[in-house]
Each structure stands twice: as C-alpha cells, then as structure tokens.
Phi, psi and omega in degrees: 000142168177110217230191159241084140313130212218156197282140177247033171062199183292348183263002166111149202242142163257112175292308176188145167253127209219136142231152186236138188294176144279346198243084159296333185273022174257159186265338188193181174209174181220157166352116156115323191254176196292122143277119157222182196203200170218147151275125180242136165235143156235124167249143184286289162205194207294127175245157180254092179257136173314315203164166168219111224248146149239138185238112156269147174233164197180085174211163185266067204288109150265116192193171205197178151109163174338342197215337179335311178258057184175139160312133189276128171266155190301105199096008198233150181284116179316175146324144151294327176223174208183107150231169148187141187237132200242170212225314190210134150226122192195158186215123168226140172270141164266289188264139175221154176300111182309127188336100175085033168211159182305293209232148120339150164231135186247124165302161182289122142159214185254149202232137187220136178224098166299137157233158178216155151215185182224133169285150174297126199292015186255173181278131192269098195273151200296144188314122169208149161273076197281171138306308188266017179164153173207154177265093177253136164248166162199156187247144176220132170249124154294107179256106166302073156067333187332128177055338161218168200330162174279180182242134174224175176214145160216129168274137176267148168281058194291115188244146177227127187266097193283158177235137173276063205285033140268041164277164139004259186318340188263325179305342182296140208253117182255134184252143160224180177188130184235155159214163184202129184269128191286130175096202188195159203005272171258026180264003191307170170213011174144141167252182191231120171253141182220122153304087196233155160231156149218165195310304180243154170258077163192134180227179157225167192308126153128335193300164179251135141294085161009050207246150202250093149223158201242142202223091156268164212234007205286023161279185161283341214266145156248141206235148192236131169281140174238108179272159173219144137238144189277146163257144169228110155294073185280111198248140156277133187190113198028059122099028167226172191235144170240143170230145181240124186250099184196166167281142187228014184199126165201166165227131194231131157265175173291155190315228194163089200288188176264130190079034175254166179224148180230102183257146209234068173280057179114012190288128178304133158213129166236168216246142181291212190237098191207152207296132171283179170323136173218112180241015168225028146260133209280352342090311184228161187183131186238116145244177187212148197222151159248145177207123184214106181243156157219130197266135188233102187299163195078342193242166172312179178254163150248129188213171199219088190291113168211137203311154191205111122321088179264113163285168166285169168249157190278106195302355180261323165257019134289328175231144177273169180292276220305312154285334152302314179284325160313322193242347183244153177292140177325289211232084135336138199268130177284153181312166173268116148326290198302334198278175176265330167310109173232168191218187218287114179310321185244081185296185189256128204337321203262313199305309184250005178333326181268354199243123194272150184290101185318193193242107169003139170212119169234059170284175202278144145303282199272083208298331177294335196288181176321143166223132183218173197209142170152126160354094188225091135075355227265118188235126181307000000 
C-alpha cells in the first residue's frame, strides 16, 4: 500500500491513501488479462468527497531535443523531435455522490473500494526506460474534493509482451561465413576466414548461447576471436530516429598463430538481465545481435552478425509458490513511480530469486557510443 496523504481542512483528514494489487506476487500482466485490486483509505474523520474515480494509462513516448526530459510548460520550447502513442486509457468510478447531492460522507476508519478491469487484447508492448524514450503503464485512483486539492495514490503497471521461441522462425538454425585477405597489393600476407553458427535465433533472458565457429589463420599476423552480443535501441520521432548501441555480454578465445585453425565446439555466452526484445512498437524498437569478430592487428576486424530474439522468462519457473510465500511479505511497498530510476523486470534468476521483478530500464550506460540521427522510415 502506498499514497500521499494530504491535510483535508475543513471537509475532514484523510490518514493515508493506499492501492494494491489482488495478486502482489505477480511479477507482470499482458494483453488480455485481468487487473484487479482495492483502493484502501483511513480516514481520521469525517470526510466530504465528490467522488473516487480510478485511472489506467499506458503509452509509448519518444523524444529529443531541448525540453525532451521534461514537460513543455506554457510558453517553453517543445522538444526538437517528438512521438507518442498510447496503449491503454480507461477510468472507473468507485464512489459517487449520492443521486441529488455534491458529495458523499465517508465515516472515520478504514475503507476498501475494489476494482477491476480487463487489458486491452490487442499488443501491449512491454514496459521500458531508454535514453530517448519509454514505454509505461501505470493504475492511479483520484480522491475527489471538496474545496480542497484532489488526493492520489499511482502504481506502476508491469507489462511484458511475450515471444514464444519455440516458434518455426526463432528454431532455425544460422550459419554465416567470411573470409578477408590480410594487406593490400603486393603486401598481402594471407586471408583469415571465420566461419560461425549458433542453433537458434530465439532465447530467453538468462539462457547461455552456444557458439559453434571455425576460425583459420592463413595470415602473418596472430589475430584473436571474440564474441559479443550487441543491444540497438531505435526511437522514432517527427519522423527521424536515434540509435543507440552498445554491448552488453562478451567473450574471448585464444590467440590464433599464423597458419593455424581455432574451432569454437559450443562456447557459452549468457545472455545478462536485460530488456527483452520489443518488436512490436511502432515508435521505439530493442534488438539484439551476436557479432563473433576477429580482431587483426593493423587490419579492419572481421565479424560476422547474426541476429538474436531475447524473450523474458518465465517468472513462475524460476521461483516456486512456496518459496515466494517464505520470502516476500503479503503487501509489498510498491515501487516509487514518480522516481526516473528503474531496473531490470526480470534481474537475474540467482540475484532476485525471492523478489518479483522490477520494471526494466535501459539508459544507456555508455553515453560515448555510436549514435545516429537521420530522417527515416521506421517499419516493423
């Protein structure tokens, strides 16, 4: 439970305003499915209310520019680029004014006003915090008034939108292969071919990749392979994009002499605690790549990219009922809304074992990486 209670004058003090999930132990909700909950009040004494209205929101904001990380105020300079696409709106009354009166009167003590609603079946894309931009839901119940300010309490809404990597397209198995001749006209000294596979394009967060690659060496140089996986963070905005880039895993093999071969029978990268995949907002869009390179001193590197689908995991087989009822308290402190820090929903399987999953954040760590801005295009 957990509101901002505010002194209520002459119409009566409100002790504390609170909302609650009916589930605190769910870690997230989708498309389709039921919220419900209660608005809890204590009153103090007698209060005089218009009403008690509840609100969910649910939308996808992209932007940049001067005023980007802040509301444009009356007279303040927009943003230089700018979307946003909403997802869920909706309002239910709990309290009402009895028929041919202002107000209501709520008696002293404690009070529960249930609610429910149902998300909309269509795609909810999953909750996220970017540099440019985020995907937020959240439920806020309003306590209406007389004479003095209204009163609120807001909850965040952790939503995930799932992928199912055991479809067709995520089972397939991908191959690529290069070769690159080391030097330049009669200075060549040979090429280096590298060769890579992995089983699948589809994970889920937490999972170890496989990687299968054949590395020759036919230069002078001794040159060393390296794997990565990559993040790419694409924001839409008047109709140009910012990318964001960066690593978020990596690994190295041994040096490689010249005229030598190095085979790669399975080497692991797991994939860290990170924003699943989000392919389906038209405005913001998170992928993900293995780049399995090899670095040649004096020369360009040679890598080899291939694509990667990360799902969340399923938060019910990672933690059992029975160790979740041991370790989290009936009524958990909902996360702080208001604050900008947020963290990862589904942390990682050891890290968080006891905890249901905050809500995903990917500001850039590295502020220094590639970045690009240009007029674009952007299609799903």
């Amino acid at each position: 439970m957990g509101g901002d209670a505010g002194a209520g004058g002459p119409r009566g003090r409100v002790k504390s305003l609170g909302l609650v999930f009916e589930d605190e132990s769910k870690g997230c909700y989708s498309s389709g499915e039921t919220v419900a909950g209660h608005v809890l009040l204590e009153a103090a004494e007698p209060v005089a209310l218009r009403g008690l209205r509840l609100e969910a929101h649910g939308r996808a904001t992209s932007a940049w520019g001067p005023s980007a990380g802040a509301r444009v105020c009356m007279g303040g300079r927009a943003p230089a680029a700018s979307s946003e696409v909403e997802y869920l709106n909706l309002r239910l009354r709990l309290l009402e004014a009895p028929a041919g009166e202002d107000v209501a009167l709520l008696q002293p003590g404690k009070h529960e006003f249930p609610f429910r609603f149902q998300l909309p079946s269509g795609p909810l894309p999953t909750s996220f915090t970017g540099k440019y931009g985020s995907i937020q839901y959240c439920v806020r119940a309003v306590l209406e008034r007389p004479q003095v300010p209204d009163q609120s309490v807001r909850r965040e809404l952790p939503v995930v939108s799932h992928v199912d990597v055991n479809t067709p397209p995520l089972l397939t198995p991908m191959l690529k292969t290069q070769e690159k001749m080391i030097g330049c006209w009669i200075f060549t000294s040979g090429p280096v071919s590298l060769s890579v596979k992995i089983e699948r394009k589809g994970y889920c967060n937490g999972e170890a990749i496989p990687i299968y690659a054949e590395i020759e060496n036919c230069s002078s140089r001794l040159v060393v392979p390296k794997a990565a996986i990559f993040q790419t963070q694409t924001y839409l905005a008047s109709g140009k994009t910012k990318t964001v880039r960066h690593m978020v895993a990596n690994v190295r093999g041994n040096h490689i002499g010249s005229g030598t071969t190095d085979t790669w029978n399975g080497k692991m990268l797991k994939i860290p605690p990170v924003t699943p995949s989000i392919l389906d907002c038209c405005i913001i869009r998170v992928d993900y790549s293995l780049a399995v390179y090899i670095h040649i001193p004096g020369a360009k590197k040679l890598t080899q990219e291939l694509p990667l689908v990360i799902a969340p995991p399923n938060y019910a087989d990672v933690v059992s009922e029975e160790e979740f009822s041991r370790h989290v308290p009936p009524y958990p402190q909902p996360p702080d809304c208001e604050g900008e820090a947020c963290y990862s929903m589904f942390a990682c399987i050891q890290e968080f074992r006891f905890q249901p999953p905050p809500l995903y954040s990917e500001v850039d760590p590295h502020p220094s990486d590639a970045e690009e801005t240009q007029p674009v295009s952007f299609i799903l």
